Coordinates of N, CA and C in Angstrom, one line a residue:
Chain A
M29 N 75.0 -39.4 158.3 CA 73.9 -38.5 158.0 C 74.4 -37.0 157.9
H30 N 75.3 -36.7 158.7 CA 75.9 -35.3 158.7 C 76.6 -35.1 157.3
L31 N 77.3 -36.2 156.9 CA 78.1 -36.1 155.6 C 77.1 -35.9 154.5
V32 N 76.0 -36.6 154.5 CA 75.0 -36.4 153.4 C 74.4 -35.0 153.4
H33 N 74.1 -34.5 154.6 CA 73.7 -33.1 154.6 C 74.7 -32.1 154.1
E34 N 75.9 -32.4 154.4 CA 77.0 -31.5 153.9 C 77.1 -31.5 152.4
I35 N 77.0 -32.7 151.9 CA 77.2 -32.9 150.4 C 76.0 -32.2 149.7
V36 N 74.8 -32.4 150.3 CA 73.6 -31.7 149.7 C 73.7 -30.2 149.7
V37 N 74.2 -29.7 150.8 CA 74.3 -28.2 151.0 C 75.4 -27.7 150.0
W38 N 76.5 -28.4 150.0 CA 77.6 -27.9 149.1 C 77.1 -28.0 147.6
A39 N 76.5 -29.1 147.2 CA 76.1 -29.3 145.8 C 75.1 -28.3 145.4
S40 N 74.1 -28.1 146.3 CA 73.1 -27.1 146.0 C 73.6 -25.7 145.9
L41 N 74.4 -25.3 146.8 CA 74.9 -23.9 146.8 C 75.9 -23.7 145.6
V42 N 76.8 -24.6 145.4 CA 77.7 -24.4 144.2 C 76.9 -24.4 142.9
A43 N 76.0 -25.3 142.8 CA 75.2 -25.4 141.5 C 74.4 -24.1 141.4
S44 N 73.8 -23.6 142.4 CA 73.0 -22.4 142.3 C 73.9 -21.2 142.0
A45 N 75.0 -21.1 142.7 CA 75.8 -19.9 142.5 C 76.4 -19.9 141.1
T46 N 76.8 -21.1 140.6 CA 77.4 -21.2 139.3 C 76.4 -20.9 138.2
L47 N 75.1 -21.4 138.4 CA 74.1 -21.1 137.5 C 73.8 -19.6 137.4
V48 N 73.8 -18.9 138.6 CA 73.5 -17.5 138.6 C 74.6 -16.7 137.9
F49 N 75.8 -17.2 138.2 CA 77.0 -16.5 137.6 C 77.0 -16.6 136.1
L50 N 76.7 -17.8 135.6 CA 76.7 -18.0 134.1 C 75.5 -17.2 133.5
C51 N 74.4 -17.2 134.2 CA 73.3 -16.4 133.6 C 73.6 -14.9 133.6
A52 N 74.3 -14.4 134.6 CA 74.7 -13.0 134.7 C 75.7 -12.7 133.5
V53 N 76.6 -13.7 133.2 CA 77.5 -13.5 132.1 C 76.6 -13.5 130.8
G54 N 75.6 -14.3 130.8 CA 74.7 -14.4 129.6 C 74.0 -13.0 129.4
V55 N 73.6 -12.4 130.5 CA 73.0 -11.1 130.4 C 73.9 -10.1 129.8
M56 N 75.2 -10.2 130.2 CA 76.2 -9.3 129.7 C 76.5 -9.4 128.3
V57 N 76.6 -10.6 127.8 CA 77.1 -10.8 126.4 C 76.1 -10.9 125.3
M58 N 74.8 -11.1 125.7 CA 73.8 -11.2 124.7 C 73.6 -9.9 123.9
R59 N 72.9 -10.1 122.7 CA 72.9 -9.0 121.7 C 71.9 -7.9 122.1
D60 N 70.7 -8.3 122.4 CA 69.7 -7.2 122.7 C 68.8 -7.6 123.9
A61 N 67.9 -6.8 124.2 CA 67.1 -7.0 125.5 C 66.3 -8.2 125.5
Y62 N 65.8 -8.6 124.3 CA 64.9 -9.8 124.2 C 65.7 -11.0 124.5
Q63 N 66.9 -11.1 124.0 CA 67.8 -12.3 124.3 C 68.2 -12.2 125.8
R64 N 68.5 -11.1 126.3 CA 68.9 -11.0 127.7 C 67.8 -11.4 128.7
L65 N 66.6 -11.1 128.3 CA 65.5 -11.5 129.2 C 65.4 -12.9 129.5
H66 N 65.9 -13.8 128.6 CA 65.8 -15.2 128.8 C 66.7 -15.6 130.0
F67 N 67.7 -14.9 130.3 CA 68.7 -15.3 131.3 C 68.3 -14.9 132.7
I68 N 67.1 -14.2 132.9 CA 66.7 -13.9 134.2 C 65.9 -15.1 134.8
A69 N 65.3 -15.9 134.0 CA 64.4 -17.0 134.5 C 65.2 -18.0 135.3
P70 N 66.3 -18.6 134.9 CA 67.0 -19.6 135.6 C 67.4 -19.2 137.1
P71 N 68.0 -18.0 137.3 CA 68.3 -17.7 138.7 C 67.1 -17.5 139.5
A72 N 66.0 -16.9 138.9 CA 64.8 -16.6 139.7 C 64.0 -17.9 140.1
T73 N 64.2 -19.0 139.3 CA 63.4 -20.2 139.6 C 64.4 -21.3 140.2
L74 N 65.2 -21.8 139.3 CA 66.1 -22.9 139.7 C 67.1 -22.5 140.7
G75 N 67.7 -21.3 140.5 CA 68.7 -20.8 141.5 C 68.2 -20.6 142.9
A76 N 67.0 -20.0 142.9 CA 66.4 -19.8 144.2 C 65.9 -21.1 144.8
L77 N 65.5 -22.0 144.0 CA 65.1 -23.3 144.6 C 66.2 -24.1 145.2
L78 N 67.4 -24.0 144.5 CA 68.6 -24.7 145.1 C 69.0 -24.1 146.4
V79 N 69.0 -22.7 146.5 CA 69.3 -22.0 147.7 C 68.4 -22.4 148.8
V80 N 67.1 -22.5 148.5 CA 66.1 -22.9 149.5 C 66.3 -24.4 150.0
V81 N 66.7 -25.2 149.0 CA 67.0 -26.6 149.4 C 68.1 -26.7 150.4
A82 N 69.2 -25.9 150.1 CA 70.4 -25.9 151.0 C 70.0 -25.3 152.3
C83 N 69.1 -24.3 152.3 CA 68.7 -23.6 153.6 C 67.8 -24.6 154.4
V84 N 66.9 -25.3 153.8 CA 66.1 -26.2 154.5 C 66.9 -27.4 155.1
V85 N 67.9 -27.8 154.4 CA 68.7 -28.9 154.9 C 69.6 -28.4 156.0
D86 N 70.2 -27.2 155.9 CA 71.2 -26.8 156.8 C 70.6 -26.1 158.0
E87 N 69.5 -25.4 157.9 CA 69.0 -24.5 158.9 C 67.9 -25.2 159.7
P88 N 68.2 -25.4 161.0 CA 67.1 -26.0 161.9 C 66.0 -25.1 162.2
R89 N 66.2 -23.8 162.2 CA 65.1 -22.9 162.6 C 64.1 -22.6 161.4
P90 N 62.9 -22.9 161.7 CA 61.9 -22.7 160.6 C 61.8 -21.3 160.1
A91 N 62.0 -20.3 161.0 CA 61.9 -18.9 160.6 C 62.8 -18.5 159.5
A92 N 63.9 -19.2 159.4 CA 64.9 -18.9 158.3 C 64.4 -19.4 157.0
W93 N 64.2 -20.7 157.0 CA 63.9 -21.3 155.7 C 62.5 -21.0 155.2
L94 N 61.6 -20.6 156.1 CA 60.3 -20.2 155.7 C 60.4 -18.8 154.9
K95 N 61.2 -17.9 155.4 CA 61.5 -16.7 154.7 C 62.2 -16.9 153.4
A96 N 63.1 -17.9 153.3 CA 63.7 -18.3 152.1 C 62.7 -18.8 151.1
I97 N 61.7 -19.6 151.6 CA 60.7 -20.1 150.7 C 59.8 -18.9 150.2
V98 N 59.5 -17.9 151.1 CA 58.8 -16.8 150.6 C 59.5 -16.0 149.5
V99 N 60.8 -15.9 149.7 CA 61.6 -15.2 148.7 C 61.6 -16.0 147.4
M100 N 61.7 -17.3 147.4 CA 61.6 -18.1 146.2 C 60.3 -17.9 145.5
I101 N 59.2 -17.9 146.3 CA 57.9 -17.8 145.7 C 57.7 -16.4 145.0
V102 N 58.1 -15.4 145.7 CA 58.0 -14.0 145.2 C 58.9 -13.9 144.0
L103 N 60.1 -14.4 144.0 CA 61.0 -14.3 142.8 C 60.4 -15.0 141.6
G104 N 59.9 -16.2 141.9 CA 59.3 -17.0 140.8 C 58.1 -16.4 140.2
A105 N 57.2 -15.8 141.0 CA 56.0 -15.2 140.5 C 56.3 -13.8 139.9
M106 N 57.3 -13.1 140.5 CA 57.7 -11.8 140.0 C 58.3 -11.9 138.6
N107 N 59.1 -12.9 138.4 CA 59.9 -13.0 137.2 C 59.1 -13.0 135.9
A108 N 58.0 -13.8 136.0 CA 57.2 -13.9 134.8 C 56.5 -12.5 134.4
V109 N 56.0 -11.9 135.5 CA 55.3 -10.6 135.3 C 56.3 -9.5 134.8
V110 N 57.4 -9.4 135.5 CA 58.4 -8.3 135.1 C 59.0 -8.6 133.7
T111 N 59.3 -9.9 133.4 CA 59.8 -10.2 132.1 C 58.9 -9.8 131.0
H112 N 57.6 -10.1 131.2 CA 56.6 -9.8 130.2 C 56.5 -8.3 130.1
A113 N 56.4 -7.6 131.2 CA 56.3 -6.1 131.2 C 57.5 -5.5 130.5
T114 N 58.7 -6.0 130.8 CA 59.9 -5.4 130.2 C 60.0 -5.7 128.7
A115 N 59.6 -6.9 128.3 CA 59.6 -7.2 126.8 C 58.6 -6.3 126.1
R116 N 57.4 -6.1 126.7 CA 56.4 -5.3 126.1 C 56.9 -3.8 126.0
A117 N 57.5 -3.4 127.1 CA 58.0 -2.0 127.1 C 59.1 -1.8 126.0
A118 N 60.0 -2.8 125.9 CA 61.0 -2.7 124.9 C 60.4 -2.7 123.5
F119 N 59.4 -3.5 123.3 CA 58.7 -3.5 122.0 C 58.0 -2.2 121.7
V120 N 57.3 -1.6 122.7 CA 56.6 -0.4 122.5 C 57.6 0.7 122.2
R121 N 58.7 0.7 122.9 CA 59.7 1.8 122.8 C 60.3 1.7 121.4
E122 N 60.5 0.5 120.9 CA 61.1 0.3 119.6 C 60.2 0.5 118.4
W123 N 59.0 -0.1 118.5 CA 58.1 -0.1 117.4 C 56.9 0.8 117.5
G124 N 56.6 1.4 118.6 CA 55.6 2.4 118.7 C 54.3 2.0 119.4
A125 N 53.9 0.8 119.3 CA 52.6 0.4 119.9 C 52.5 -1.1 120.1
W126 N 51.7 -1.5 121.1 CA 51.4 -2.9 121.3 C 49.9 -3.1 121.5
P127 N 49.2 -3.9 120.9 CA 49.7 -4.8 119.8 C 49.9 -4.1 118.5
P128 N 50.8 -4.6 117.7 CA 51.1 -3.9 116.4 C 49.9 -3.9 115.5
P129 N 49.6 -2.9 114.7 CA 48.5 -2.9 113.8 C 48.6 -4.0 112.8
E130 N 47.5 -4.7 112.4 CA 47.6 -5.8 111.6 C 47.8 -5.5 110.1
R131 N 47.2 -4.4 109.6 CA 47.2 -4.1 108.2 C 48.3 -3.1 107.9
A132 N 48.4 -2.1 108.7 CA 49.4 -1.0 108.5 C 50.8 -1.6 108.7
P133 N 51.7 -1.3 107.9 CA 53.1 -1.7 108.2 C 53.6 -1.1 109.4
I134 N 54.4 -1.8 110.2 CA 54.9 -1.3 111.4 C 56.0 -0.3 111.1
R135 N 55.9 0.8 111.6 CA 56.9 1.8 111.4 C 57.9 1.9 112.6
R136 N 59.1 1.6 112.3 CA 60.1 1.5 113.3 C 60.4 2.9 113.8
M137 N 60.3 3.1 115.1 CA 60.6 4.4 115.7 C 62.1 4.6 115.7
K138 N 62.5 5.9 115.8 CA 63.9 6.2 115.9 C 64.4 5.8 117.3
R139 N 65.5 5.0 117.3 CA 66.0 4.6 118.5 C 67.0 5.6 119.0
E140 N 66.8 6.0 120.2 CA 67.6 7.2 120.7 C 68.8 6.8 121.5
D141 N 68.8 5.6 121.9 CA 69.9 5.2 122.9 C 70.7 4.0 122.5
T142 N 70.8 3.8 121.2 CA 71.7 2.7 120.8 C 73.0 3.3 120.1
Chain B
M18 N 80.0 -25.9 157.9 CA 79.1 -25.7 156.9 C 79.0 -24.2 156.4
T19 N 79.5 -23.3 157.3 CA 79.5 -21.9 157.0 C 80.3 -21.6 155.7
T20 N 81.3 -22.4 155.5 CA 82.2 -22.2 154.4 C 81.4 -22.3 153.1
A21 N 80.5 -23.2 153.0 CA 79.7 -23.4 151.8 C 78.9 -22.1 151.5
W22 N 78.3 -21.6 152.5 CA 77.5 -20.3 152.3 C 78.4 -19.2 152.0
L23 N 79.6 -19.1 152.5 CA 80.5 -18.0 152.2 C 81.0 -18.1 150.8
V24 N 81.3 -19.3 150.3 CA 81.7 -19.5 148.9 C 80.6 -19.2 148.0
A25 N 79.4 -19.6 148.3 CA 78.2 -19.2 147.5 C 78.0 -17.7 147.5
S26 N 78.2 -17.1 148.6 CA 78.1 -15.6 148.7 C 79.1 -14.9 147.8
A27 N 80.3 -15.4 147.8 CA 81.4 -14.9 147.0 C 81.1 -15.0 145.5
I28 N 80.6 -16.2 145.1 CA 80.3 -16.4 143.7 C 79.1 -15.5 143.3
L29 N 78.1 -15.4 144.2 CA 77.0 -14.5 143.8 C 77.4 -13.0 143.8
F30 N 78.3 -12.6 144.7 CA 78.8 -11.3 144.6 C 79.6 -11.0 143.3
A31 N 80.3 -12.0 142.9 CA 81.0 -11.9 141.6 C 80.0 -11.8 140.4
A32 N 78.9 -12.4 140.6 CA 77.8 -12.4 139.5 C 77.2 -11.0 139.4
L33 N 77.5 -10.1 140.4 CA 76.9 -8.8 140.2 C 77.8 -8.0 139.3
V34 N 79.0 -8.4 139.0 CA 79.9 -7.6 138.1 C 79.4 -7.6 136.7
P35 N 79.0 -8.8 136.1 CA 78.5 -8.8 134.8 C 77.1 -8.0 134.7
C36 N 76.4 -8.0 135.8 CA 75.1 -7.2 135.8 C 75.5 -5.7 135.7
F37 N 76.5 -5.3 136.5 CA 76.9 -3.9 136.5 C 77.4 -3.5 135.1
V38 N 78.2 -4.4 134.5 CA 78.7 -4.1 133.1 C 77.6 -3.9 132.1
A39 N 76.6 -4.8 132.2 CA 75.5 -4.7 131.3 C 74.6 -3.5 131.6
C40 N 74.6 -3.1 132.9 CA 73.9 -1.8 133.2 C 74.6 -0.6 132.6
V41 N 75.9 -0.6 132.6 CA 76.6 0.5 132.1 C 76.5 0.7 130.6
R42 N 76.6 -0.4 129.9 CA 76.5 -0.3 128.4 C 75.2 -0.9 127.9
G43 N 74.9 -0.5 126.7 CA 73.7 -1.1 126.1 C 72.6 0.0 126.1
D44 N 71.4 -0.4 125.5 CA 70.3 0.5 125.4 C 69.5 0.5 126.7
S45 N 68.4 1.2 126.7 CA 67.7 1.4 128.0 C 67.0 0.1 128.4
A46 N 66.5 -0.7 127.4 CA 65.8 -1.9 127.7 C 66.8 -2.9 128.3
S47 N 68.0 -3.0 127.7 CA 69.0 -3.9 128.2 C 69.5 -3.5 129.6
R48 N 69.5 -2.2 129.8 CA 69.9 -1.8 131.2 C 68.9 -2.2 132.2
L49 N 67.6 -2.1 131.8 CA 66.5 -2.5 132.7 C 66.6 -4.0 133.0
V50 N 66.9 -4.8 131.9 CA 67.0 -6.3 132.1 C 68.2 -6.6 133.1
A51 N 69.3 -5.9 132.9 CA 70.4 -6.1 133.8 C 70.1 -5.7 135.2
L52 N 69.3 -4.6 135.4 CA 68.9 -4.2 136.7 C 68.0 -5.3 137.4
E53 N 67.1 -5.9 136.6 CA 66.3 -6.9 137.2 C 67.1 -8.2 137.5
M54 N 68.0 -8.5 136.7 CA 68.9 -9.6 137.0 C 69.7 -9.3 138.3
G55 N 70.2 -8.1 138.4 CA 70.9 -7.7 139.6 C 70.1 -7.8 140.8
S56 N 68.8 -7.5 140.8 CA 68.0 -7.6 142.0 C 67.8 -9.1 142.4
V57 N 67.6 -9.9 141.4 CA 67.5 -11.4 141.7 C 68.8 -11.9 142.3
V58 N 69.9 -11.5 141.8 CA 71.2 -11.9 142.3 C 71.4 -11.4 143.8
Q59 N 71.0 -10.2 144.0 CA 71.1 -9.6 145.3 C 70.2 -10.3 146.3
C60 N 69.0 -10.7 145.9 CA 68.1 -11.4 146.8 C 68.8 -12.7 147.3
L61 N 69.3 -13.5 146.3 CA 70.0 -14.7 146.7 C 71.3 -14.5 147.5
F62 N 72.0 -13.4 147.2 CA 73.2 -13.0 147.9 C 72.8 -12.7 149.4
L63 N 71.8 -12.0 149.6 CA 71.4 -11.7 151.0 C 71.0 -12.9 151.8
I64 N 70.3 -13.9 151.1 CA 70.0 -15.1 151.8 C 71.2 -15.9 152.2
T65 N 72.1 -16.0 151.2 CA 73.3 -16.8 151.5 C 74.2 -16.1 152.6
L66 N 74.2 -14.8 152.5 CA 75.1 -14.1 153.5 C 74.5 -14.1 154.9
S67 N 73.2 -14.0 155.0 CA 72.6 -14.1 156.3 C 72.7 -15.5 156.9
E68 N 72.6 -16.5 156.0 CA 72.7 -17.8 156.5 C 74.2 -18.1 156.9
A69 N 75.1 -17.5 156.2 CA 76.5 -17.7 156.5 C 76.9 -17.2 157.9
F70 N 76.3 -16.0 158.2 CA 76.6 -15.4 159.5 C 75.5 -15.7 160.6
H71 N 74.6 -16.7 160.3 CA 73.6 -17.1 161.2 C 72.8 -16.0 161.8
R72 N 72.4 -15.1 160.9 CA 71.5 -14.0 161.3 C 70.2 -14.1 160.6
V73 N 69.2 -14.8 161.3 CA 67.9 -15.0 160.7 C 67.2 -13.7 160.4
V74 N 67.4 -12.7 161.2 CA 66.6 -11.5 161.0 C 67.0 -10.8 159.6
Y75 N 68.1 -11.1 159.1 CA 68.5 -10.5 157.8 C 67.8 -11.1 156.6
F76 N 67.1 -12.3 156.9 CA 66.3 -12.8 155.8 C 65.2 -11.9 155.4
D77 N 64.8 -11.0 156.3 CA 63.8 -10.0 156.0 C 64.2 -9.1 154.9
L78 N 65.5 -8.8 154.9 CA 66.0 -7.9 153.8 C 65.8 -8.5 152.4
A79 N 66.0 -9.8 152.3 CA 65.8 -10.5 151.1 C 64.3 -10.4 150.7
V80 N 63.5 -10.7 151.7 CA 62.0 -10.6 151.4 C 61.6 -9.2 150.9
A81 N 62.1 -8.2 151.6 CA 61.8 -6.8 151.3 C 62.3 -6.5 149.9
L82 N 63.6 -6.9 149.6 CA 64.2 -6.6 148.3 C 63.4 -7.3 147.2
A83 N 63.0 -8.5 147.4 CA 62.2 -9.2 146.4 C 60.9 -8.5 146.1
L84 N 60.2 -8.1 147.1 CA 59.0 -7.4 146.9 C 59.1 -6.0 146.3
L85 N 60.2 -5.3 146.7 CA 60.3 -3.9 146.2 C 60.9 -3.9 144.7
S86 N 61.7 -4.9 144.5 CA 62.3 -5.0 143.1 C 61.2 -5.3 142.1
F87 N 60.1 -6.0 142.6 CA 59.0 -6.3 141.7 C 58.3 -5.0 141.3
G88 N 58.0 -4.2 142.3 CA 57.3 -2.9 142.0 C 58.2 -2.0 141.2
G89 N 59.5 -2.0 141.5 CA 60.5 -1.2 140.8 C 60.6 -1.6 139.4
G90 N 60.7 -2.9 139.1 CA 60.8 -3.3 137.7 C 59.6 -2.9 136.9
L91 N 58.4 -3.1 137.5 CA 57.2 -2.7 136.7 C 57.1 -1.2 136.5
T92 N 57.6 -0.4 137.5 CA 57.6 1.0 137.3 C 58.5 1.5 136.2
F93 N 59.8 0.9 136.2 CA 60.7 1.2 135.2 C 60.2 0.8 133.8
A94 N 59.5 -0.4 133.8 CA 59.0 -0.8 132.5 C 58.0 0.2 131.9
R95 N 57.1 0.7 132.8 CA 56.2 1.7 132.4 C 56.9 3.0 131.9
F96 N 57.9 3.4 132.6 CA 58.7 4.5 132.1 C 59.3 4.3 130.8
L97 N 59.7 3.0 130.6 CA 60.4 2.7 129.3 C 59.4 2.8 128.2
E98 N 58.1 2.5 128.5 CA 57.1 2.6 127.4 C 56.7 4.1 127.1
R99 N 57.2 5.0 127.9 CA 56.9 6.4 127.8 C 55.4 6.7 128.0
R100 N 54.8 5.9 129.0 CA 53.4 6.2 129.3 C 53.3 6.8 130.6
L101 N 54.3 7.1 131.3 CA 54.2 7.8 132.6 C 54.9 9.2 132.5

């Protein structure tokens, strides 16, 4: 039983850390902010879930893994809101307004920081 | 079992490097995305590190960081929209 626990902990932690690292590399190499936003979701959901699984299996004290579960819930709920807000902010900064006017052609604003 | 947590901590710490590189270069929106990614990585890094050293009290740091990065991300997004 101890061996099974150890295998679960190792597999969960290595999978989570590898996933997070690959997504961080994805954030670095992608072209623009909209593409980069996609790479925040896997660490905030699946990565956190795998860390919590390892924590629940390995940690006998409920105070520890309960806090880890709280972090997972906060990260999962936060990710959707912040991702939407960031994409909207990037759109407004680039195009001027949200929602875009239906009839008038969208006038692209001057980008200052590219 | 501590070794597994330390290895995960090392990989997560290495994952902060691409976030830092993305924060340094790119436009403002991309920098904000990299900052949010970095906060997620740091939350997981704090959890693994506190579990590796068997310090349950340091889990509170991860909880606080997760909550504060939420508000920080929204505030930076509002600044990015030029509405504040």
